[in-house]
Tab-separated table of N, CA and C in Angstrom:
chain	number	residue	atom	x	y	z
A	289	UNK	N	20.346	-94.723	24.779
A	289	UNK	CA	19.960	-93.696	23.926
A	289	UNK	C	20.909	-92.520	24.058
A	290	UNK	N	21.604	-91.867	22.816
A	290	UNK	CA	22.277	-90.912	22.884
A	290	UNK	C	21.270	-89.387	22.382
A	291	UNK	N	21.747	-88.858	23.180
A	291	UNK	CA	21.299	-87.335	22.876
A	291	UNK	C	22.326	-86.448	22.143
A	292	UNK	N	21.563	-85.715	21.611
A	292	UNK	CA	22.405	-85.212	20.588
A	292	UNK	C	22.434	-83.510	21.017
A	293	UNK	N	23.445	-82.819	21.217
A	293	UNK	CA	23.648	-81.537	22.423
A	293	UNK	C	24.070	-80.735	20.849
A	294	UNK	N	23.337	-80.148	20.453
A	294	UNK	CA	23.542	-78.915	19.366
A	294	UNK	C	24.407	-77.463	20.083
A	295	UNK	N	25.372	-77.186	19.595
A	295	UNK	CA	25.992	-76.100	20.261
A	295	UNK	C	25.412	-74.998	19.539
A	296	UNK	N	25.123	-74.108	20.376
A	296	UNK	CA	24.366	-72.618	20.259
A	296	UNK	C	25.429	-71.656	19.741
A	297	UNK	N	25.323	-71.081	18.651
A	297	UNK	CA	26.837	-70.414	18.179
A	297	UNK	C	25.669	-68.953	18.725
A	298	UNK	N	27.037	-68.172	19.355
A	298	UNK	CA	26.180	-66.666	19.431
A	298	UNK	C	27.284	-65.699	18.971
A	299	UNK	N	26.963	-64.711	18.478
A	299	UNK	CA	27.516	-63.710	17.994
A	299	UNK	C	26.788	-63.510	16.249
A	300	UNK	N	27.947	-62.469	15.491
A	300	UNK	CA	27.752	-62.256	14.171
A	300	UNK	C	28.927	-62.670	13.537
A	301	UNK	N	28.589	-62.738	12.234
A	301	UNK	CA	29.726	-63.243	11.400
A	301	UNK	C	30.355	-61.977	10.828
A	302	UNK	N	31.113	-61.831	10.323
A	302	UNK	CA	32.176	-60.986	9.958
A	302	UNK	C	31.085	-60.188	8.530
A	303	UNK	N	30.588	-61.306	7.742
A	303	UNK	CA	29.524	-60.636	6.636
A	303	UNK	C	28.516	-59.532	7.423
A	304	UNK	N	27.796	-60.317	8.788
A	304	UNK	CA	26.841	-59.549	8.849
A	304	UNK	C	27.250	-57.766	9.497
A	305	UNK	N	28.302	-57.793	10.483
A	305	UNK	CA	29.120	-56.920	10.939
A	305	UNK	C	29.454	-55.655	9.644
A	306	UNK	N	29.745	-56.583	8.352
A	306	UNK	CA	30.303	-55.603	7.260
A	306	UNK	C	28.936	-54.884	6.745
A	307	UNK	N	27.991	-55.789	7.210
A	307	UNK	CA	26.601	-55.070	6.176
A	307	UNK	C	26.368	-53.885	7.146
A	308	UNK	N	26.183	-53.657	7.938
A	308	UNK	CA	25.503	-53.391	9.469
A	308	UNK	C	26.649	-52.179	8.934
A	309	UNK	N	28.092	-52.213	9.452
A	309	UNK	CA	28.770	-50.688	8.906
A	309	UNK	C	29.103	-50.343	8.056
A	310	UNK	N	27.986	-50.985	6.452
A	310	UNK	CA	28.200	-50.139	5.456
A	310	UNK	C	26.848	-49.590	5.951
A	311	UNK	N	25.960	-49.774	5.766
A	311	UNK	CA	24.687	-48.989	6.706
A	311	UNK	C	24.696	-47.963	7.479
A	312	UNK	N	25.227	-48.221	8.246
A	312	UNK	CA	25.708	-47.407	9.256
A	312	UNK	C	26.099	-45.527	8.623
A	313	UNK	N	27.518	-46.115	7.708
A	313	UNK	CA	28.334	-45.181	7.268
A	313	UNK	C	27.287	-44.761	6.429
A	314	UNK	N	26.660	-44.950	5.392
A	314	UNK	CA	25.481	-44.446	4.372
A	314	UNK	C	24.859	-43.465	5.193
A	315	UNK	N	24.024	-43.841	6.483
A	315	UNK	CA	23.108	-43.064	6.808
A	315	UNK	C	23.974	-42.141	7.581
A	316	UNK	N	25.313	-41.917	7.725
A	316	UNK	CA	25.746	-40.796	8.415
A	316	UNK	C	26.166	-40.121	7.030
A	317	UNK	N	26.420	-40.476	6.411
A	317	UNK	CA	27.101	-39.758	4.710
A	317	UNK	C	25.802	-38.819	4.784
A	318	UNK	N	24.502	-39.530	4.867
A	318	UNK	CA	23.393	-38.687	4.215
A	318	UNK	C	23.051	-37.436	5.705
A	319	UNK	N	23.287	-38.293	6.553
A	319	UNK	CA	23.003	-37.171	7.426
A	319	UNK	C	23.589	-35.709	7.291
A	320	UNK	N	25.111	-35.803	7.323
A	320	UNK	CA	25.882	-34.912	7.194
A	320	UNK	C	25.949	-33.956	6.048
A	321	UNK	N	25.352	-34.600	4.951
A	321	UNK	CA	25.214	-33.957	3.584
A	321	UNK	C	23.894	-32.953	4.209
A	322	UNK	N	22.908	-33.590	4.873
A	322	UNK	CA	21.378	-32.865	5.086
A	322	UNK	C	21.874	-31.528	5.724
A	323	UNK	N	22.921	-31.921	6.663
A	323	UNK	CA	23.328	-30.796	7.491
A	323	UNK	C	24.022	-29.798	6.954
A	324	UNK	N	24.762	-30.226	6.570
A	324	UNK	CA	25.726	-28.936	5.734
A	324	UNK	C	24.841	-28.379	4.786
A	325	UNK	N	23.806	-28.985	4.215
A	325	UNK	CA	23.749	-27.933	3.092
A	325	UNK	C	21.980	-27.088	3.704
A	326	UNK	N	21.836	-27.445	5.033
A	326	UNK	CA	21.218	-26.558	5.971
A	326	UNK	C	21.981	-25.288	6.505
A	327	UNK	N	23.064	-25.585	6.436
A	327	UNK	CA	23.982	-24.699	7.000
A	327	UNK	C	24.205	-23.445	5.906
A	328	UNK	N	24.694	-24.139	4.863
A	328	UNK	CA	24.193	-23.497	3.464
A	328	UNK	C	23.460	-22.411	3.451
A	329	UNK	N	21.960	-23.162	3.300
A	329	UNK	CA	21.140	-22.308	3.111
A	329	UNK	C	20.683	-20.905	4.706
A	330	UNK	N	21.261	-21.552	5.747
A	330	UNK	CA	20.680	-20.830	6.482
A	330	UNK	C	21.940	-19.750	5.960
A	331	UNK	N	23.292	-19.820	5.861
A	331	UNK	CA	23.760	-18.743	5.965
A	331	UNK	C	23.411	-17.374	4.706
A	332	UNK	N	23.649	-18.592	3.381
A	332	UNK	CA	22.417	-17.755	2.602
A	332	UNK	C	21.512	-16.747	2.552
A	333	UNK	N	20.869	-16.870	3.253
A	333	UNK	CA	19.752	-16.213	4.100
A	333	UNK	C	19.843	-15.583	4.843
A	334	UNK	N	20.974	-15.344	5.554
A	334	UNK	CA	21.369	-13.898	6.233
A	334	UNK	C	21.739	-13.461	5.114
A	335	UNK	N	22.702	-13.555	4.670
A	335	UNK	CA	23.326	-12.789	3.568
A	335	UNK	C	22.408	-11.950	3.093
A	336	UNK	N	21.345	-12.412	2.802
A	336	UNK	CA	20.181	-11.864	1.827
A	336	UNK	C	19.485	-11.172	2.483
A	337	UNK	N	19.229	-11.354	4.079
A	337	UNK	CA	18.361	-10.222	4.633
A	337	UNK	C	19.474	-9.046	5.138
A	338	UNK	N	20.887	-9.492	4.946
A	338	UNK	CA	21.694	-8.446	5.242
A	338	UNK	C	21.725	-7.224	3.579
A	339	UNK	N	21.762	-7.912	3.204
A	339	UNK	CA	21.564	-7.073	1.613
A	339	UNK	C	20.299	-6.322	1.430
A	340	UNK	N	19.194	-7.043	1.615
A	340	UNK	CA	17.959	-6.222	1.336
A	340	UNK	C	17.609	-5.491	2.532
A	341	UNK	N	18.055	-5.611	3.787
A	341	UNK	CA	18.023	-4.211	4.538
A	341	UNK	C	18.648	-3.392	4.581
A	342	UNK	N	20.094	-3.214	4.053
A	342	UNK	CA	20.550	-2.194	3.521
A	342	UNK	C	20.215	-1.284	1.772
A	343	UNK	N	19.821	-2.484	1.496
A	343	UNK	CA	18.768	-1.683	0.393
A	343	UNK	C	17.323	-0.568	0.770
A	344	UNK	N	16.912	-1.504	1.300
A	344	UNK	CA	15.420	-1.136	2.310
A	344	UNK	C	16.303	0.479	2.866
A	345	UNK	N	17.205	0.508	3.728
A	345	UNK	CA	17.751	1.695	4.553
A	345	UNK	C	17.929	2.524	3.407
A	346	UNK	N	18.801	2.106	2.378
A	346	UNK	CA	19.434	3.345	1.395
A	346	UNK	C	18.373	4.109	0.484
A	347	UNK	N	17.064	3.508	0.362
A	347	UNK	CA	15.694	3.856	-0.048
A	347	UNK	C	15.141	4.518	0.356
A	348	UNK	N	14.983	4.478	1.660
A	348	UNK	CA	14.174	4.899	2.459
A	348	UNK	C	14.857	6.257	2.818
A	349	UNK	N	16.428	6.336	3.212
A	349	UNK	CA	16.937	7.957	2.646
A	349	UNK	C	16.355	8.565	2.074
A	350	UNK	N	17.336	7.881	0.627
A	350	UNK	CA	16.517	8.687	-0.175
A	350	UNK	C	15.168	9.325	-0.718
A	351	UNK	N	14.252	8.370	-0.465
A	351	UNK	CA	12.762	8.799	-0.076
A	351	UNK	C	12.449	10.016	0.472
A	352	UNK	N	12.851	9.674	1.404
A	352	UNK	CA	12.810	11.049	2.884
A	352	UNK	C	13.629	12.199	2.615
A	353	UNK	N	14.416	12.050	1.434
A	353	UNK	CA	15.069	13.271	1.557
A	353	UNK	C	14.577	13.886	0.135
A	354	UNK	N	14.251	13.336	-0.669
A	354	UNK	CA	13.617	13.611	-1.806
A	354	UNK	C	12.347	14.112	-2.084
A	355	UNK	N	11.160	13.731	-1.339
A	355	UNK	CA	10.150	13.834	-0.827
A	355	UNK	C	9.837	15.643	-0.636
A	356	UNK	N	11.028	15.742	0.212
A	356	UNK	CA	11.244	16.975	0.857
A	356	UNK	C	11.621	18.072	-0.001
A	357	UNK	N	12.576	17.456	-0.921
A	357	UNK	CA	13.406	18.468	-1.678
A	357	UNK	C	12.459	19.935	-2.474
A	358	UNK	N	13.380	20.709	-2.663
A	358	UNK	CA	12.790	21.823	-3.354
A	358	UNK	C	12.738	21.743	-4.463
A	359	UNK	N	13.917	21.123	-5.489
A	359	UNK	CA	13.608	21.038	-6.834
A	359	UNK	C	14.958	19.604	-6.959
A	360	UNK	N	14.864	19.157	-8.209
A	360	UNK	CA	15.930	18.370	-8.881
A	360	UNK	C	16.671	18.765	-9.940
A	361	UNK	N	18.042	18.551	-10.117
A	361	UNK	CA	18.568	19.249	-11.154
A	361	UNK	C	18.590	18.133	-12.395
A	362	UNK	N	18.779	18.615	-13.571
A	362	UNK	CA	18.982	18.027	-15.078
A	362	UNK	C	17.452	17.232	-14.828
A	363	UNK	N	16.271	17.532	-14.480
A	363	UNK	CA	15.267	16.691	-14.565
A	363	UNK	C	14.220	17.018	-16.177
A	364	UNK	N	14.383	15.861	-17.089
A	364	UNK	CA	13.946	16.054	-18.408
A	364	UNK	C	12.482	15.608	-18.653
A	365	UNK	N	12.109	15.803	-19.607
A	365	UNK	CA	10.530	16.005	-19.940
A	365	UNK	C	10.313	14.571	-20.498
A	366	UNK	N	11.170	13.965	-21.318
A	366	UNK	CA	11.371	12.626	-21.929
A	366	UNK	C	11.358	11.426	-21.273
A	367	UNK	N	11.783	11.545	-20.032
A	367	UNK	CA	11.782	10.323	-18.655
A	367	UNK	C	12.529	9.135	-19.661
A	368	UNK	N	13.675	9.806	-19.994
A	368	UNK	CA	13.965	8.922	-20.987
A	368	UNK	C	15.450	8.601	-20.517
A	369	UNK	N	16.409	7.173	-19.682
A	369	UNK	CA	16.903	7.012	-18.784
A	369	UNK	C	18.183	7.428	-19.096
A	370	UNK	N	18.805	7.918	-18.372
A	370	UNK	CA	20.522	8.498	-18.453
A	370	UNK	C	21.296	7.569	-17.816
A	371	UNK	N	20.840	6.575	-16.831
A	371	UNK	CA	21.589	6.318	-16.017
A	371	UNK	C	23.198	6.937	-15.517
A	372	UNK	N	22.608	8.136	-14.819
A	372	UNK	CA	23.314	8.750	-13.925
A	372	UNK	C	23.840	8.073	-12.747
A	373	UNK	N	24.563	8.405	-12.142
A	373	UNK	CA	25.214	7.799	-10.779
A	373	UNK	C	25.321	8.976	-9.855
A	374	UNK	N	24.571	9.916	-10.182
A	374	UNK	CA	24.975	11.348	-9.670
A	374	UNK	C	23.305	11.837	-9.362
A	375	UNK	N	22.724	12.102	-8.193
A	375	UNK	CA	21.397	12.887	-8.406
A	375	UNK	C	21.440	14.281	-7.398
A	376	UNK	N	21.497	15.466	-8.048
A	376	UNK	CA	21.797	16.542	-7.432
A	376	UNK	C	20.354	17.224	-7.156
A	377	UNK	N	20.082	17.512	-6.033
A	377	UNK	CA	18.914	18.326	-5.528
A	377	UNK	C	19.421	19.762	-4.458
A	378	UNK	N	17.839	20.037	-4.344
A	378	UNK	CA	18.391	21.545	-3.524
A	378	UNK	C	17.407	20.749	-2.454
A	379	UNK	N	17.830	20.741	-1.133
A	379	UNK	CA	16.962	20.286	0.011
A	379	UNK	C	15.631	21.196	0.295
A	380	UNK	N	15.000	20.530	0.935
A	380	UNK	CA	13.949	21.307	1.882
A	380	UNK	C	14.776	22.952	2.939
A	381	UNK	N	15.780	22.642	3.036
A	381	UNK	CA	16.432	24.071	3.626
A	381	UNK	C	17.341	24.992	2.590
A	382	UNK	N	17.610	24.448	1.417
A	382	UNK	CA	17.671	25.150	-0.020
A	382	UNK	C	18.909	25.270	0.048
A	383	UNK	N	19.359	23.845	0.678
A	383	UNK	CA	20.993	23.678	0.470
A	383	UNK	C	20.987	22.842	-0.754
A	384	UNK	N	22.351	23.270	-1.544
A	384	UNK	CA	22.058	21.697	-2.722
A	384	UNK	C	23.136	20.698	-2.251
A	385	UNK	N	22.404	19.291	-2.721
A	385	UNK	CA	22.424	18.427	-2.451
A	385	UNK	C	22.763	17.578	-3.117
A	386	UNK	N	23.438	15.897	-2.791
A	386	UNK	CA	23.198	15.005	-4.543
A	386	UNK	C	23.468	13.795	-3.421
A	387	UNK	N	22.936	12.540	-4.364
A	387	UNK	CA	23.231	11.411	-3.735
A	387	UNK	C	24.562	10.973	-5.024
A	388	UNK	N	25.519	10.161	-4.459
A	388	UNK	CA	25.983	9.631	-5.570
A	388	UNK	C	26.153	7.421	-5.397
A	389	UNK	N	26.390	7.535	-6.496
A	389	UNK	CA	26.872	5.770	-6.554
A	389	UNK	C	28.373	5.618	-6.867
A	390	UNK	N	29.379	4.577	-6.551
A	390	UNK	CA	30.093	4.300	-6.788
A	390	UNK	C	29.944	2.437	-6.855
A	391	UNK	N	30.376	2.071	-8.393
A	391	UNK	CA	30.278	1.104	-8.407
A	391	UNK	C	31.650	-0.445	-7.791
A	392	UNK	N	31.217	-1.707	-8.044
A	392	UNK	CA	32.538	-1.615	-7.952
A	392	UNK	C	32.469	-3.095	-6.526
A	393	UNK	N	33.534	-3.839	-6.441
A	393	UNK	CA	34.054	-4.297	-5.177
A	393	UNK	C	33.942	-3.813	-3.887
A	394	UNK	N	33.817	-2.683	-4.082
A	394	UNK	CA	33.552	-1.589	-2.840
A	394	UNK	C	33.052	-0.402	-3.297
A	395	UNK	N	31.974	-1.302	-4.148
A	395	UNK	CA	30.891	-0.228	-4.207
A	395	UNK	C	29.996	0.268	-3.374
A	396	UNK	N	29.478	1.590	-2.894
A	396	UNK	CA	28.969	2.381	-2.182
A	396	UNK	C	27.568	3.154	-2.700
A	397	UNK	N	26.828	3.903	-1.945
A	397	UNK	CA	25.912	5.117	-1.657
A	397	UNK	C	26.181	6.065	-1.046
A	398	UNK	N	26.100	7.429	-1.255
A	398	UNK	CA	26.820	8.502	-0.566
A	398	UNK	C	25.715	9.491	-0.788
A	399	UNK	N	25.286	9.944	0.344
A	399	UNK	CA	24.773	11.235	0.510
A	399	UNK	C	25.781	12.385	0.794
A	400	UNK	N	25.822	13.273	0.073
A	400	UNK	CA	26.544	14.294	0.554
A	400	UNK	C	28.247	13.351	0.154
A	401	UNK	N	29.247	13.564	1.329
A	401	UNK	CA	30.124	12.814	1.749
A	401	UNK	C	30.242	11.889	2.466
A	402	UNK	N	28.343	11.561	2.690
A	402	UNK	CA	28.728	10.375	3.962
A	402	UNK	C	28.416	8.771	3.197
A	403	UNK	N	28.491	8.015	3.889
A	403	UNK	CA	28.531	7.089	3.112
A	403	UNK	C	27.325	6.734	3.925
A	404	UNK	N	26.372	5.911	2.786
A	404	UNK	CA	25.535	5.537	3.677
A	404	UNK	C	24.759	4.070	3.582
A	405	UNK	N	25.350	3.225	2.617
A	405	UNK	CA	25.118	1.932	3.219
A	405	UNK	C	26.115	1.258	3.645
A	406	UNK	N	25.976	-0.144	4.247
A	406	UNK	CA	27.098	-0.598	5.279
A	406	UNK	C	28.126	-0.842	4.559
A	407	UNK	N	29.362	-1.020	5.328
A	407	UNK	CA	30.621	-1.889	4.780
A	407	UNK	C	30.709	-3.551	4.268
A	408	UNK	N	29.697	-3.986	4.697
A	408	UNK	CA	29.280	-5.574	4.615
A	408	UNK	C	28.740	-5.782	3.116
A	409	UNK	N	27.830	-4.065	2.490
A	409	UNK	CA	26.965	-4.378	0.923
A	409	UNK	C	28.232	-4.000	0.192
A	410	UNK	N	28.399	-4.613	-1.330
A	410	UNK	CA	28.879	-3.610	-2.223
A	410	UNK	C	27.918	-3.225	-3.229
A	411	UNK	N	27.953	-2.094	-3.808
A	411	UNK	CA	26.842	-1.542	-4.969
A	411	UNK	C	27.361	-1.869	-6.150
A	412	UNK	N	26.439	-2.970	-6.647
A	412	UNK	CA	27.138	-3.145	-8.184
A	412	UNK	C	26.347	-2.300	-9.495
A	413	UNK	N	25.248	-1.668	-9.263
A	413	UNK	CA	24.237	-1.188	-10.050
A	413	UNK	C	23.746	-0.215	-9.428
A	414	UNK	N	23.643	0.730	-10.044
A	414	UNK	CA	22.990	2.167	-9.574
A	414	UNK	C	22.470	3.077	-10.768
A	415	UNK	N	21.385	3.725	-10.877
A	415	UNK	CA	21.025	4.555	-11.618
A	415	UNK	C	20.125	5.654	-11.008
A	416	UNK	N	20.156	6.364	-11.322
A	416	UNK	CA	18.771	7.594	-11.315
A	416	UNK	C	18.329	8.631	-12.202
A	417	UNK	N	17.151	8.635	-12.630
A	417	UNK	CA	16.655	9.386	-13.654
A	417	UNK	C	15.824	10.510	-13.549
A	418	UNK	N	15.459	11.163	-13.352
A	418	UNK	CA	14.583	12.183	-13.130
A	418	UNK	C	13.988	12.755	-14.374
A	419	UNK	N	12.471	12.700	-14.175
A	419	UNK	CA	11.663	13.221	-15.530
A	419	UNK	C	10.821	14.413	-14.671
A	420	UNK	N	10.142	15.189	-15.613
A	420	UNK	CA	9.209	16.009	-14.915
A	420	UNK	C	8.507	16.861	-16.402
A	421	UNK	N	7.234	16.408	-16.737
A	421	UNK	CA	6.302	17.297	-17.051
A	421	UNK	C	5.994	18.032	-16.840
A	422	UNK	N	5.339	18.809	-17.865
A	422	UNK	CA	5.198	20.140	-17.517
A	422	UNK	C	3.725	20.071	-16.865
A	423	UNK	N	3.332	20.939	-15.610
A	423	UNK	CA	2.239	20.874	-14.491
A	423	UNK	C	2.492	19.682	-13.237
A	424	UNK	N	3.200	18.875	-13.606
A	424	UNK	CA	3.934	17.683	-12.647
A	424	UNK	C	5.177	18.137	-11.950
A	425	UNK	N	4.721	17.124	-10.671
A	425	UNK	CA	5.674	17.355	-9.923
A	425	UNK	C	7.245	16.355	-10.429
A	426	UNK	N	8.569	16.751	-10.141
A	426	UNK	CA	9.819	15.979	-10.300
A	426	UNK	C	9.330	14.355	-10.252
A	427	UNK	N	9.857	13.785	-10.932
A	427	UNK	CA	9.805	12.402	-10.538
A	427	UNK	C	10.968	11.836	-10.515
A	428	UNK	N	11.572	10.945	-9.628
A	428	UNK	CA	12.996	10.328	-9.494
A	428	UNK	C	12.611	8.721	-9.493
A	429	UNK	N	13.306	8.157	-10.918
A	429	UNK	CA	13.472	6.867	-10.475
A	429	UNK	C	14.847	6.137	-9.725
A	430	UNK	N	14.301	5.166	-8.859
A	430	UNK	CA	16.160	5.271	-8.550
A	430	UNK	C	16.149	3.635	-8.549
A	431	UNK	N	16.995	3.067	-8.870
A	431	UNK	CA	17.592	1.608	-9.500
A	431	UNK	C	18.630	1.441	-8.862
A	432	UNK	N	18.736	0.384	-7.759
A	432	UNK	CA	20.380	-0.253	-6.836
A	432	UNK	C	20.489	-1.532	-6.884
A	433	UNK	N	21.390	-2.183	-7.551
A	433	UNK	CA	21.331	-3.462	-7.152
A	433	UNK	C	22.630	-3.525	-5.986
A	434	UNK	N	23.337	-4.317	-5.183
A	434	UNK	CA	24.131	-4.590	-4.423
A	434	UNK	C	24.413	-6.280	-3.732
A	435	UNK	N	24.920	-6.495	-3.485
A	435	UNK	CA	25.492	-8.021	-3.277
A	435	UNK	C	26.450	-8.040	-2.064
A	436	UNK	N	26.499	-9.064	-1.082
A	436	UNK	CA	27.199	-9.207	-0.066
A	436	UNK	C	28.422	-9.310	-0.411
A	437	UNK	N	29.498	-8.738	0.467
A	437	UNK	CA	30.852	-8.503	0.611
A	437	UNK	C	31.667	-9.906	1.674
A	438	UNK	N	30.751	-10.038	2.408
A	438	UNK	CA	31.214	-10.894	3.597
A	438	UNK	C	31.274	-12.405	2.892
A	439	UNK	N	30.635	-12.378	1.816
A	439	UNK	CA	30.419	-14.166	1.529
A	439	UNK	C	31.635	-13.904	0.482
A	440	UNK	N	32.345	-15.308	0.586
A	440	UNK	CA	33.843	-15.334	-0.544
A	440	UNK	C	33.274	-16.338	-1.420
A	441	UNK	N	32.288	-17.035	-1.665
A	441	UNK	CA	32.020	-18.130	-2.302
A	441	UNK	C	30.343	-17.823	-3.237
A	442	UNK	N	30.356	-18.248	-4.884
A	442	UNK	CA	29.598	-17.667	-5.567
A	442	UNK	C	28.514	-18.129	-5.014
A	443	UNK	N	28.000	-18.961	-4.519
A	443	UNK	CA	26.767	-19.727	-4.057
A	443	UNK	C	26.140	-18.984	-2.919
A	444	UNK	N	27.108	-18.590	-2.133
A	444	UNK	CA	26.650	-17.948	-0.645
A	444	UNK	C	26.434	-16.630	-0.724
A	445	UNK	N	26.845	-15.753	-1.948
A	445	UNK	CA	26.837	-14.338	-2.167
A	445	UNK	C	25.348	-14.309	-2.842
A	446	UNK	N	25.080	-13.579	-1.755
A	446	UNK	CA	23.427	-12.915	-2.209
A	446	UNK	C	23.743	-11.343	-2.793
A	447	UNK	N	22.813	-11.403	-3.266
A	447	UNK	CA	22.582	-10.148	-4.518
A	447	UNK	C	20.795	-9.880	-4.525
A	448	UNK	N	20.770	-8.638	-4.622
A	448	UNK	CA	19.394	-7.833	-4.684
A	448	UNK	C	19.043	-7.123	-5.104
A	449	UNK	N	17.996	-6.672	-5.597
A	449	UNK	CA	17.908	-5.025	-6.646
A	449	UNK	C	16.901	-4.876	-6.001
A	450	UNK	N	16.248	-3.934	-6.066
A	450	UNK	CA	15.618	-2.416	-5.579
A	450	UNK	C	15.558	-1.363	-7.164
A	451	UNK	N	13.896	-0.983	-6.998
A	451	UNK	CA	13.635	-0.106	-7.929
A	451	UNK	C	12.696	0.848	-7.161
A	452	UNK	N	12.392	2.130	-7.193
A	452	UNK	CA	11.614	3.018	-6.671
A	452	UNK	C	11.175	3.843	-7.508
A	453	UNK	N	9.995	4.359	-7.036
A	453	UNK	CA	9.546	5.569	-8.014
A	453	UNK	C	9.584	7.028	-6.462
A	454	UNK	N	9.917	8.199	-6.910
A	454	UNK	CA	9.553	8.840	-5.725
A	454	UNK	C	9.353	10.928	-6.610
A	455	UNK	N	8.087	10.889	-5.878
A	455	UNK	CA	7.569	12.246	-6.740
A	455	UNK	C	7.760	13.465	-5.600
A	456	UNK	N	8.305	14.778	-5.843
A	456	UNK	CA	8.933	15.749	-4.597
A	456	UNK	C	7.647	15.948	-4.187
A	457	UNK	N	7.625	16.556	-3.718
A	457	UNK	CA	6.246	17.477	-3.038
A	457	UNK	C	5.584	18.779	-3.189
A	458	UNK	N	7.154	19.378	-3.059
A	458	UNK	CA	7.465	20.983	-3.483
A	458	UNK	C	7.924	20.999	-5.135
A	459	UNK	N	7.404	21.581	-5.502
A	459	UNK	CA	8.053	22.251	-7.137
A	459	UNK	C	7.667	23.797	-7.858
């Protein structure tokens, strides 16, 4: 009686090897796509809380200093918008005063001569209006939009606006 000795082949064939690292490569394609565009968004997202806290700051100035003020100049009965870039007041110590905008690539906020949001925002939009009825106190609207400087790419550049209402105290 002959026996019959079957040889045991072990390994993979060259097909199954090719399936296995197209697989392979797919799920790193997708990985890497997941990642980067995490990266994306996280940087995104500074951008944007770097923008709206310098909005938040340049508001909140002005708030505080407006609040205070003694009177506003060119403030009309019509509340009917000029969009100015210029808002001139007399302070709480009855110095006069103005905020201004400069628009622009390196656009800015300026109190006085100082500059006062960061080098990182630029101001692309600025307005302020001032109305005031008669028995009412001044009212200042003030309108900023601004957009990150630091991002070079349209996707990653965050942009923000800001609108306020703010009524003096003194009149």
């Amino acid at each position: 009686m002959r026996t019959t000795r079957t040889k045991v082949v072990r390994g993979y064939s060259l097909f199954e090897l090719m399936v296995v690292m197209t697989l392979f490569a797919i799920l790193m394609l997708v990985a890497t796509q997941s990642l980067l565009l995490s990266l994306k968004s996280s940087t995104k997202s500074e951008s944007l809380g770097r923008v709206k806290e310098n909005l938040e700051y340049v508001i909140s100035v002005m708030e505080r200093q407006l609040h205070s003020a003694k009177s506003v100049y060119a403030c009309t009965p019509t509340c009917i918008s000029a969009n100015t870039k210029r808002l001139d007041y007399i302070n709480q110590d009855g110095i006069a005063s103005f905020f201004s905008c400069t628009i622009g690539a390196d656009g800015y906020i300026a109190s006085g001569s100082a500059r006062i949001t960061s080098d990182e925002v630029a101001i692309s939009d600025c307005s302020f209006t001032c109305c005031q009825q008669t028995g009412t106190p001044p009212e200042v609207m003030i309108k900023v939009s601004a957009e990150d400087k630091t991002s070079s790419t349209g996707e990653q550049k965050a942009r923000a606006t800001t609108e306020t209402r703010v009524l003096l105290r003194q009149y």
